[in-house]
Short mmCIF file of C-alpha atoms in Angstrom, two decimals:
data_model
loop_
_atom_site.label_atom_id
_atom_site.label_comp_id
_atom_site.label_asym_id
_atom_site.label_seq_id
_atom_site.Cartn_x
_atom_site.Cartn_y
_atom_site.Cartn_z
CA MET P 1 183.86 124.07 102.36
CA THR P 2 182.92 125.52 99.02
CA TRP P 3 179.90 125.95 96.88
CA HIS P 4 179.72 123.74 94.01
CA ASP P 5 177.62 124.36 90.90
CA VAL P 6 175.13 121.71 89.74
CA ALA P 7 173.06 123.15 86.83
CA ARG P 8 170.67 125.87 85.98
CA GLU P 9 167.64 126.06 88.14
CA ASP P 10 165.18 125.69 85.11
CA SER P 11 167.07 122.50 83.96
CA PHE P 12 165.75 120.55 86.79
CA GLU P 13 162.87 118.02 86.56
CA GLU P 14 161.00 117.17 89.44
CA ASP P 15 161.87 113.72 91.11
CA VAL P 16 165.01 113.52 88.61
CA PRO P 17 168.24 114.26 90.42
CA LYS P 18 171.45 115.69 88.99
CA VAL P 19 174.62 114.28 90.13
CA VAL P 20 177.95 115.89 90.89
CA GLN P 21 181.34 114.14 91.98
CA VAL P 22 183.30 116.30 94.40
CA GLY P 23 186.58 114.31 95.07
CA GLU P 24 185.45 111.12 96.52
CA ASP P 25 181.96 112.26 97.27
CA ARG P 26 179.06 111.73 94.91
CA VAL P 27 176.26 114.26 95.69
CA ALA P 28 172.60 113.93 94.09
CA VAL P 29 170.68 117.12 93.95
CA PHE P 30 166.90 116.91 93.85
CA ARG P 31 164.22 119.51 92.94
CA LEU P 32 161.25 119.15 95.18
CA GLU P 33 158.15 121.23 95.63
CA ASP P 34 159.85 123.44 98.24
CA GLY P 35 163.25 123.74 96.86
CA PHE P 36 166.54 121.98 96.22
CA TYR P 37 168.16 119.39 98.28
CA ALA P 38 171.48 117.66 97.99
CA ILE P 39 172.36 114.32 99.62
CA SER P 40 174.92 111.82 99.26
CA ASP P 41 174.23 109.58 96.17
CA ILE P 42 175.51 106.38 97.72
CA CYS P 43 173.12 104.11 99.52
CA THR P 44 174.34 103.30 103.08
CA HIS P 45 173.33 99.69 102.97
CA GLU P 46 175.15 98.46 100.08
CA TYR P 47 177.02 100.31 97.23
CA ALA P 48 174.30 101.64 94.94
CA LEU P 49 173.62 105.13 93.24
CA LEU P 50 170.37 106.41 94.67
CA SER P 51 170.15 108.77 91.66
CA ASP P 52 169.32 105.52 89.86
CA GLY P 53 166.42 104.83 92.21
CA PHE P 54 162.68 105.57 92.12
CA CYS P 55 161.90 109.10 93.75
CA GLU P 56 158.49 110.33 94.97
CA ASP P 57 156.89 112.33 97.64
CA GLY P 58 160.43 113.59 98.92
CA LYS P 59 161.61 110.14 99.30
CA VAL P 60 164.13 108.20 97.14
CA GLU P 61 164.47 104.42 96.93
CA CYS P 62 167.78 102.54 96.54
CA PRO P 63 167.50 100.82 93.09
CA LEU P 64 169.16 97.63 94.32
CA HIS P 65 167.24 96.67 97.38
CA GLN P 66 164.43 99.30 97.84
CA ALA P 67 165.87 100.90 101.12
CA CYS P 68 164.07 104.29 101.39
CA PHE P 69 165.52 107.77 102.31
CA ASP P 70 164.00 111.04 103.08
CA ILE P 71 165.62 113.47 100.66
CA ARG P 72 165.18 116.45 102.89
CA SER P 73 166.67 115.06 106.08
CA GLY P 74 168.72 112.07 104.62
CA LYS P 75 166.87 109.93 107.04
CA ALA P 76 166.91 106.12 106.42
CA LEU P 77 163.29 105.34 106.62
CA ASP P 78 163.36 101.48 106.60
CA GLU P 79 165.40 98.52 106.57
CA PRO P 80 167.57 97.39 104.86
CA ALA P 81 169.20 100.91 105.41
CA GLU P 82 169.78 101.98 108.83
CA ILE P 83 172.40 104.72 108.49
CA ASP P 84 171.21 108.10 107.49
CA LEU P 85 172.73 109.85 104.20
CA ALA P 86 174.84 112.87 104.46
CA THR P 87 172.97 116.14 103.45
CA TYR P 88 174.35 119.25 102.00
CA PRO P 89 173.00 122.89 102.17
CA THR P 90 171.84 124.29 98.75
CA ARG P 91 171.24 127.66 97.37
CA VAL P 92 170.44 129.21 94.06
CA GLU P 93 172.74 131.94 92.84
CA GLY P 94 172.14 133.70 89.55
CA GLY P 95 169.92 131.15 88.40
CA VAL P 96 172.44 128.23 89.25
CA VAL P 97 171.76 125.62 91.83
CA GLN P 98 174.62 125.05 94.21
CA PHE P 99 175.48 122.93 97.31
CA ARG P 100 178.18 123.40 99.75
CA LEU P 101 180.69 120.69 100.55
CA MET D 1 155.32 88.48 132.29
CA THR D 2 154.47 87.23 128.80
CA ARG D 3 157.27 85.36 127.05
CA THR D 4 157.72 85.07 123.35
CA LEU D 5 160.19 82.46 122.33
CA ILE D 6 161.65 82.58 118.88
CA VAL D 7 163.41 79.48 117.64
CA GLY D 8 165.88 80.38 114.94
CA ALA D 9 168.14 83.31 115.04
CA GLY D 10 168.39 84.11 111.27
CA GLN D 11 166.82 87.23 109.54
CA ALA D 12 163.37 86.17 110.15
CA GLY D 13 163.92 85.45 113.92
CA ARG D 14 165.78 88.94 114.29
CA ARG D 15 163.08 90.69 112.48
CA THR D 16 160.23 89.22 114.49
CA ALA D 17 162.17 89.94 117.64
CA GLU D 18 162.91 93.50 116.79
CA LEU D 19 159.39 94.27 115.40
CA LEU D 20 157.76 92.77 118.36
CA ARG D 21 159.87 94.87 120.73
CA GLY D 22 158.81 97.95 118.74
CA LEU D 23 155.02 96.93 119.27
CA ASP D 24 155.34 95.81 122.80
CA ALA D 25 157.77 97.24 125.15
CA GLU D 26 157.00 94.92 128.07
CA ARG D 27 157.06 91.38 127.12
CA GLU D 28 159.95 88.98 127.51
CA ILE D 29 161.54 88.07 124.04
CA LEU D 30 163.87 85.19 123.91
CA LEU D 31 165.68 84.45 120.50
CA LEU D 32 167.54 81.21 120.30
CA GLY D 33 170.04 80.27 117.45
CA GLU D 34 172.05 77.25 116.71
CA GLU D 35 174.99 79.01 115.17
CA MET D 36 177.47 81.06 117.18
CA GLU D 37 177.06 84.08 114.80
CA PRO D 38 174.53 86.72 115.84
CA PRO D 39 171.67 87.03 113.26
CA TYR D 40 172.62 88.08 109.68
CA ASP D 41 171.09 88.43 106.28
CA ARG D 42 172.26 85.90 103.69
CA PRO D 43 172.54 87.77 100.48
CA PRO D 44 176.18 88.59 100.83
CA LEU D 45 177.27 84.91 101.54
CA SER D 46 177.12 84.13 97.78
CA LYS D 47 178.64 87.39 96.58
CA GLU D 48 180.83 89.79 98.72
CA ILE D 49 181.96 87.18 101.27
CA LEU D 50 183.25 84.87 98.50
CA LEU D 51 184.95 87.89 97.01
CA GLY D 52 186.89 88.42 100.34
CA GLU D 53 184.99 91.06 102.18
CA GLU D 54 185.10 90.33 105.88
CA ARG D 55 181.84 92.19 107.07
CA PRO D 56 179.80 93.51 104.23
CA ARG D 57 177.06 95.88 105.33
CA GLY D 58 174.48 93.83 103.64
CA LEU D 59 174.81 91.23 106.30
CA MET D 60 172.96 93.57 108.66
CA GLN D 61 174.67 91.82 111.49
CA ARG D 62 174.66 93.59 114.90
CA ASP D 63 176.82 92.73 117.80
CA ALA D 64 175.38 90.25 120.41
CA GLN D 65 175.28 93.06 122.79
CA ALA D 66 172.99 95.18 120.60
CA TYR D 67 170.11 92.77 121.43
CA GLY D 68 170.57 93.53 125.22
CA VAL D 69 169.84 97.18 124.47
CA HIS D 70 166.35 96.36 123.34
CA ARG D 71 165.89 93.71 126.06
CA ILE D 72 166.01 90.77 123.62
CA THR D 73 167.54 87.80 125.10
CA LEU D 74 169.78 86.32 122.42
CA ARG D 75 171.15 82.85 123.12
CA LEU D 76 173.44 81.55 120.44
CA GLY D 77 174.67 77.95 120.11
CA GLU D 78 171.42 76.72 121.42
CA SER D 79 169.80 73.98 119.43
CA VAL D 80 166.12 73.26 120.24
CA THR D 81 165.37 69.52 120.00
CA GLY D 82 161.74 69.38 120.79
CA ILE D 83 158.52 71.17 121.32
CA ASP D 84 155.89 70.08 123.85
CA LEU D 85 152.74 71.78 122.75
CA GLY D 86 150.55 70.60 125.63
CA ALA D 87 153.15 72.01 128.48
CA ALA D 88 153.99 74.91 126.18
CA ARG D 89 157.59 74.53 126.27
CA VAL D 90 160.59 73.57 124.29
CA GLU D 91 163.71 71.51 125.25
CA THR D 92 167.33 72.19 124.16
CA ALA D 93 170.11 69.85 123.20
CA THR D 94 171.55 70.58 126.63
CA GLY D 95 168.39 69.43 128.25
CA ASP D 96 167.19 72.80 129.28
CA ARG D 97 163.43 73.22 129.25
CA ILE D 98 162.01 76.68 128.42
CA ALA D 99 158.42 77.65 128.72
CA TYR D 100 156.63 80.10 126.53
CA ASP D 101 153.38 81.96 126.18
CA SER D 102 153.71 82.12 122.34
CA LEU D 103 156.40 80.47 120.16
CA VAL D 104 157.70 81.60 116.76
CA ILE D 105 159.37 78.89 114.60
CA ALA D 106 161.92 80.74 112.39
CA THR D 107 164.28 77.71 111.44
CA GLY D 108 164.55 78.64 107.87
CA ALA D 109 165.80 76.24 105.16
CA ARG D 110 168.83 74.16 104.53
CA ALA D 111 170.52 73.51 101.25
CA ARG D 112 169.35 70.38 99.55
CA THR D 113 172.10 67.83 99.22
CA LEU D 114 172.91 65.41 96.40
CA GLN D 115 171.83 61.81 96.99
CA ILE D 116 174.50 60.13 94.84
CA PRO D 117 177.44 57.96 95.61
CA GLY D 118 180.47 60.03 96.92
CA ALA D 119 178.49 63.10 97.80
CA ASP D 120 179.86 62.75 101.39
CA ASP D 121 183.32 63.74 100.30
CA PRO D 122 184.53 66.88 102.17
CA ARG D 123 185.32 68.41 98.86
CA VAL D 124 181.53 68.45 98.05
CA MET D 125 180.07 71.53 99.60
CA THR D 126 176.70 73.32 100.02
CA LEU D 127 176.30 77.01 100.86
CA ARG D 128 173.79 78.33 103.28
CA SER D 129 175.44 79.59 106.40
CA MET D 130 178.28 82.22 107.03
CA ALA D 131 180.59 79.42 108.03
CA ASP D 132 179.92 77.57 104.72
CA ALA D 133 180.55 81.04 102.90
CA ARG D 134 183.91 81.60 104.75
CA ILE D 135 185.24 78.01 104.15
CA LEU D 136 184.15 78.23 100.41
CA GLY D 137 185.56 81.80 100.07
CA ALA D 138 188.96 80.43 101.46
CA ARG D 139 188.96 77.67 98.99
CA LEU D 140 188.49 79.91 95.98
CA ARG D 141 191.95 80.48 94.62
CA PRO D 142 193.38 80.92 91.25
CA GLY D 143 193.40 77.71 89.17
CA LEU D 144 191.02 75.82 91.35
CA ARG D 145 188.74 73.75 89.27
CA LEU D 146 185.34 74.41 90.84
CA ALA D 147 182.22 72.55 89.56
CA VAL D 148 178.88 73.94 90.46
CA ALA D 149 175.81 71.69 90.52
CA GLY D 150 172.88 73.93 89.70
CA ALA D 151 172.41 76.95 87.39
CA GLY D 152 169.94 78.59 89.73
CA LEU D 153 170.49 81.96 91.41
CA ILE D 154 172.90 80.74 94.05
CA GLY D 155 174.84 78.37 91.72
CA LEU D 156 175.32 81.38 89.20
CA GLU D 157 176.36 83.88 91.85
CA VAL D 158 178.99 81.53 93.11
CA ALA D 159 180.21 80.82 89.52
CA ALA D 160 180.50 84.57 89.06
CA ALA D 161 182.39 85.08 92.24
CA ALA D 162 184.70 82.11 91.73
CA ILE D 163 185.66 83.10 88.13
CA GLN D 164 186.46 86.68 89.44
CA ARG D 165 188.71 84.91 91.99
CA GLY D 166 190.63 83.16 89.16
CA CYS D 167 189.01 79.71 89.42
CA THR D 168 188.17 77.45 86.52
CA VAL D 169 184.39 77.18 86.77
CA THR D 170 181.93 74.54 85.21
CA VAL D 171 178.34 74.75 85.79
CA LEU D 172 176.30 71.62 85.56
CA GLU D 173 172.72 71.89 85.22
CA MET D 174 170.02 69.08 84.66
CA GLY D 175 167.70 71.56 82.99
CA VAL D 176 167.84 73.07 79.51
CA ARG D 177 168.86 76.60 80.65
CA ALA D 178 169.87 78.96 83.56
CA MET D 179 167.47 80.20 86.21
CA ALA D 180 164.57 78.46 84.66
CA ARG D 181 162.44 78.52 87.64
CA CYS D 182 162.47 82.54 88.06
CA VAL D 183 163.21 84.15 84.64
CA PRO D 184 161.86 83.90 81.04
CA GLU D 185 164.15 82.24 78.48
CA ALA D 186 165.29 85.45 76.81
CA ILE D 187 166.65 86.65 80.21
CA GLY D 188 168.29 83.30 81.01
CA THR D 189 169.96 83.64 77.65
CA ARG D 190 171.37 87.03 78.47
CA ILE D 191 172.56 85.66 82.03
CA GLN D 192 174.24 82.71 80.35
CA ALA D 193 175.98 85.15 78.02
CA TRP D 194 177.43 87.08 80.97
CA HIS D 195 178.77 83.87 82.25
CA ARG D 196 180.22 82.61 79.11
CA ALA D 197 181.75 85.87 78.31
CA ALA D 198 183.68 85.72 81.54
CA GLY D 199 184.80 82.32 80.95
CA VAL D 200 182.45 80.02 82.89
CA ALA D 201 181.57 76.71 81.08
CA LEU D 202 177.91 75.93 81.32
CA GLU D 203 176.64 72.49 80.68
CA PHE D 204 173.03 71.94 80.24
CA GLY D 205 171.06 68.71 80.15
CA CYS D 206 173.81 67.37 82.42
CA ALA D 207 172.78 65.15 85.25
CA LEU D 208 175.31 64.23 87.80
CA THR D 209 175.22 60.64 88.67
CA ALA D 210 178.03 59.83 90.77
CA ILE D 211 181.27 61.34 92.46
CA GLN D 212 184.44 59.28 92.49
CA PRO D 213 186.78 60.99 95.00
CA ALA D 214 190.39 60.60 94.25
CA PRO D 215 193.35 62.05 96.26
CA ASP D 216 194.02 64.70 93.47
CA ALA D 217 190.59 65.24 92.16
CA LEU D 218 186.80 64.54 92.32
CA HIS D 219 185.83 62.49 89.30
CA LEU D 220 182.27 63.62 88.41
CA LEU D 221 180.34 61.21 86.36
CA THR D 222 177.76 62.94 84.33
CA SER D 223 175.17 62.38 81.58
CA ARG D 224 177.56 64.30 79.42
CA GLY D 225 180.67 62.46 80.26
CA PRO D 226 183.26 62.59 83.16
CA ILE D 227 184.50 65.92 84.58
CA GLU D 228 187.28 66.56 86.96
CA ALA D 229 187.01 69.18 89.68
CA ASP D 230 188.91 70.12 92.79
CA LEU D 231 185.66 71.27 94.56
CA LEU D 232 182.09 70.73 93.87
CA LEU D 233 179.42 73.15 95.13
CA VAL D 234 175.84 71.73 95.16
CA ALA D 235 173.39 74.44 94.63
CA ILE D 236 170.15 72.69 93.79
CA GLY D 237 167.66 74.38 96.08
CA ALA D 238 166.54 74.45 99.82
CA VAL D 239 164.54 72.15 102.08
CA PRO D 240 162.44 73.89 104.88
CA ASN D 241 163.69 72.96 108.40
CA ALA D 242 160.24 72.02 109.45
CA GLU D 243 161.08 68.79 111.32
CA LEU D 244 160.97 70.40 114.67
CA ALA D 245 157.36 71.61 114.13
CA GLY D 246 156.31 68.37 112.31
CA GLY D 247 157.65 66.38 115.23
CA ALA D 248 155.56 68.32 117.70
CA GLY D 249 152.34 67.65 115.68
CA ILE D 250 152.10 71.01 113.91
CA VAL D 251 150.75 70.64 110.43
CA VAL D 252 153.77 70.62 107.82
CA GLU D 253 153.30 70.20 104.06
CA ASP D 254 156.35 71.26 102.38
CA GLY D 255 157.01 73.93 105.07
CA ILE D 256 155.01 74.68 108.23
CA LEU D 257 151.38 75.68 107.17
CA ALA D 258 150.58 79.11 108.26
CA ASP D 259 147.68 81.62 107.65
CA ALA D 260 148.38 85.00 106.34
CA THR D 261 149.20 86.26 109.82
CA GLY D 262 151.79 83.59 110.35
CA ARG D 263 149.67 81.36 112.72
CA THR D 264 150.27 77.64 112.36
CA SER D 265 147.80 74.78 113.25
CA HIS D 266 148.48 75.33 116.88
CA PRO D 267 147.10 78.76 118.12
CA GLN D 268 150.10 79.58 120.23
CA VAL D 269 152.66 78.85 117.52
CA PHE D 270 153.75 80.86 114.56
CA ALA D 271 156.09 80.50 111.71
CA ALA D 272 158.10 83.05 110.29
CA GLY D 273 160.22 83.26 107.09
CA GLU D 274 161.26 80.55 104.85
CA VAL D 275 160.23 77.67 106.93
CA ALA D 276 156.52 78.80 106.51
CA ARG D 277 154.22 77.93 103.72
CA ILE D 278 151.77 80.89 103.99
CA TRP D 279 148.23 81.20 103.00
CA GLN D 280 148.02 83.74 100.04
CA GLU D 281 144.48 84.94 99.48
CA ALA D 282 145.19 86.27 95.98
CA ALA D 283 146.60 82.86 94.76
CA GLY D 284 144.15 80.90 96.78
CA ARG D 285 146.75 78.46 98.10
CA HIS D 286 149.70 78.36 100.51
CA ILE D 287 153.02 79.30 99.15
CA ARG D 288 156.48 78.79 100.31
CA PHE D 289 159.03 81.58 99.56
CA GLU D 290 162.62 81.31 99.58
CA THR D 291 163.63 84.90 99.51
CA TRP D 292 165.05 87.77 101.57
CA GLN D 293 161.79 89.41 101.09
CA VAL D 294 159.72 86.87 102.97
CA ALA D 295 162.33 86.92 105.97
CA GLN D 296 162.30 90.67 106.08
CA HIS D 297 158.50 91.43 105.68
CA GLN D 298 156.33 88.37 106.81
CA PRO D 299 157.67 88.80 110.33
CA VAL D 300 155.79 92.18 110.39
CA ALA D 301 152.48 89.97 110.07
CA VAL D 302 153.90 87.53 112.98
CA ALA D 303 154.91 90.43 115.20
CA HIS D 304 151.31 92.04 114.73
CA ALA D 305 149.55 88.69 115.24
CA LEU D 306 151.46 88.13 118.46
CA CYS D 307 149.99 91.37 119.84
CA GLY D 308 146.66 90.62 118.81
CA THR D 309 146.23 92.62 115.53
CA ALA D 310 145.90 91.14 112.10
CA LYS D 311 148.20 92.42 109.46
CA PRO D 312 148.14 89.53 106.91
CA TYR D 313 151.14 88.93 104.64
CA ALA D 314 150.27 89.78 101.08
CA GLU D 315 153.21 90.88 98.93
CA LEU D 316 153.94 90.57 95.38
CA PRO D 317 156.88 88.16 95.46
CA TRP D 318 160.16 90.03 94.71
CA HIS D 319 163.85 88.77 94.62
CA TRP D 320 167.09 89.87 92.96
CA THR D 321 170.43 88.56 92.13
CA ASP D 322 173.83 90.55 91.45
CA GLN D 323 176.20 88.90 89.01
CA TYR D 324 179.09 90.63 87.27
CA GLY D 325 178.07 93.93 88.45
CA ARG D 326 174.61 93.52 86.91
CA ASN D 327 171.43 93.72 88.98
CA VAL D 328 168.54 91.59 88.09
CA GLN D 329 165.22 91.94 89.83
CA ILE D 330 162.38 89.65 89.63
CA LEU D 331 158.76 90.69 90.46
CA GLY D 332 156.03 88.03 90.71
CA ALA D 333 156.24 84.28 90.41
CA HIS D 334 157.60 83.33 87.10
CA ASP D 335 155.15 81.85 84.65
CA ALA D 336 156.21 80.67 81.31
CA ALA D 337 152.57 80.72 80.01
CA LEU D 338 152.64 84.57 79.92
CA GLU D 339 153.70 86.43 76.86
CA TRP D 340 157.08 87.95 77.71
CA LEU D 341 157.94 91.17 75.95
CA GLU D 342 160.96 93.22 76.31
CA ARG D 343 161.35 97.04 76.94
CA GLU D 344 165.06 98.02 76.27
CA GLU D 345 166.97 101.07 76.61
CA GLY D 346 170.68 100.59 76.18
CA GLU D 347 172.02 98.37 78.77
CA ARG D 348 168.73 98.53 80.87
CA LEU D 349 166.12 96.00 80.23
CA ALA D 350 162.65 95.24 81.55
CA SER D 351 161.03 91.94 80.47
CA LEU D 352 157.33 92.03 80.99
CA GLY D 353 155.00 89.07 81.50
CA ILE D 354 151.62 89.90 80.00
CA ASP D 355 148.45 87.72 80.30
CA ALA D 356 145.61 87.31 77.77
CA GLU D 357 143.70 90.37 78.98
CA GLY D 358 146.80 92.62 78.44
CA SER D 359 147.60 93.08 82.28
CA VAL D 360 151.21 92.86 83.51
CA GLN D 361 151.60 89.82 85.79
CA GLY D 362 155.36 89.54 86.31
CA ALA D 363 158.40 91.43 85.30
CA VAL D 364 162.38 90.86 85.31
CA LEU D 365 164.44 93.94 85.33
CA ILE D 366 168.10 94.32 84.49
CA ASP D 367 169.89 97.29 85.82
CA SER D 368 166.52 99.15 86.02
CA GLY D 369 165.81 99.43 89.80
CA ARG D 370 164.08 102.71 89.25
CA GLU D 371 161.25 100.85 87.49
CA VAL D 372 160.51 98.35 90.22
CA THR D 373 158.08 100.37 92.24
CA PRO D 374 156.11 101.59 89.34
CA LEU D 375 156.03 98.04 87.95
CA ARG D 376 154.89 96.67 91.41
CA ARG D 377 152.04 99.26 91.15
CA ILE D 378 151.17 98.38 87.51
CA ILE D 379 151.09 94.57 88.36
CA ALA D 380 149.04 95.27 91.74
CA SER D 381 146.40 97.22 89.71
CA GLY D 382 145.72 94.20 87.47
CA LYS D 383 144.50 96.61 84.85
CA PRO D 384 145.38 96.12 81.10
CA VAL D 385 148.20 98.43 79.90
CA ASP D 386 148.53 99.93 76.49
CA ARG D 387 151.10 97.86 75.03
CA ASP D 388 152.86 100.27 72.70
CA ARG D 389 153.34 102.69 75.59
CA LEU D 390 154.51 99.84 77.96
CA LEU D 391 157.29 98.84 75.55
CA ASP D 392 158.30 102.35 74.72
CA PRO D 393 161.42 103.25 76.73
CA SER D 394 160.74 106.97 76.39
CA VAL D 395 157.53 106.68 78.30
CA PRO D 396 158.42 106.42 81.95
CA LEU D 397 156.65 103.55 83.65
CA ARG D 398 155.42 105.96 86.51
CA LYS D 399 153.23 107.50 83.94
CA LEU D 400 151.49 104.17 83.38
CA CYS D 401 150.65 103.32 87.18
#
């Protein structure tokens, strides 16, 4: 497991994620009120990019079918999603946001 | 123990059973389905299944055993032939009589068939069940000449899948354009362009009058001349499976009439999902929906009503289609009388239906899923919106809610 750079801390807008591809994994990193959170960018219901979805109050919605996930825990909050998202630890190093995968 | 019997093990039946178990740990829940397949959602049938995926996730299909864990008794291959309202019991095709304390009818809808000569040939198909989708998917092979009757959502999704499988595809539509029932003309024109670019032939103003089956082909007689096909998919809408309810004396008018909680004309009987025509307070009339949304969310109202709490179903209609990797989402019932304006940002597009007061009443979005929730709120508010800001893609819609 290694730490991957995402972007400078001050370049994040709230509720607008940044996406990093690591091999086959696509990770979306969000700035919320209490810090940075990294989740898998792929909806567990059908193939869709959560980074294209609507985000509010710590939740992100799948852009295709409105399945909803908690960004902090990765939990699937309602049908049609039932499988939780992978989450990744984050940190800020020298002003740069990183996640570990 | 109280027993709730649910007739119809599709998406609405499953949802009713699962939601009811979540609200009431005690009661007996019996879910009867005609098909041998455990309940599944239908959206993948006209897409992934036709493209050869065996078990797409979007089916939301659980093993039959999973129902036991929640103490839902799932009986598959059971066809209910009659309801005796006075005795509060149903009869099955095998002669079983099953008593209930409350009954939920979730029998869904079936594909409308063509009433023309030759339509009973086995090469004329409809698409509604998993079995239909597997048969159709197995027949789609390179070079097959597929004709599709109907340029609605299902017909076009099948056309898109078939052309991707190497078939030669012709869509025959009586009306003048694609998806006329649910999108404005400008969006229909775009969708038509996707199909034509992929090689699908679209014939509008084309009425199919007869089918002459020959050993080597189906000869389709149309108002635009004869067409030869190896297979004809009929996708001309759905008919609610309301005969069981109607036969029992429950009020049926193009679907089982239900109030916003799902209760029918008989107080012990509820209707869930597409078979229901549901009272919608905002519209001031009963409406029958043919969507994943109603099968998914209206059972919430039914499950609550079964437990004695009112949670009326009142949702802005929403449905979607996926064709050629593009996602189209439709909010509100389409109304050609609205003024339809476009907000465009590269490949992403929102078409907004605006009324005389300047409020947004409906919307169609292409590859813009992020905007669905803000638009739902803008529509729900009913307030006039500043037109310049609405159409300016640099202004996020969330700022206008």
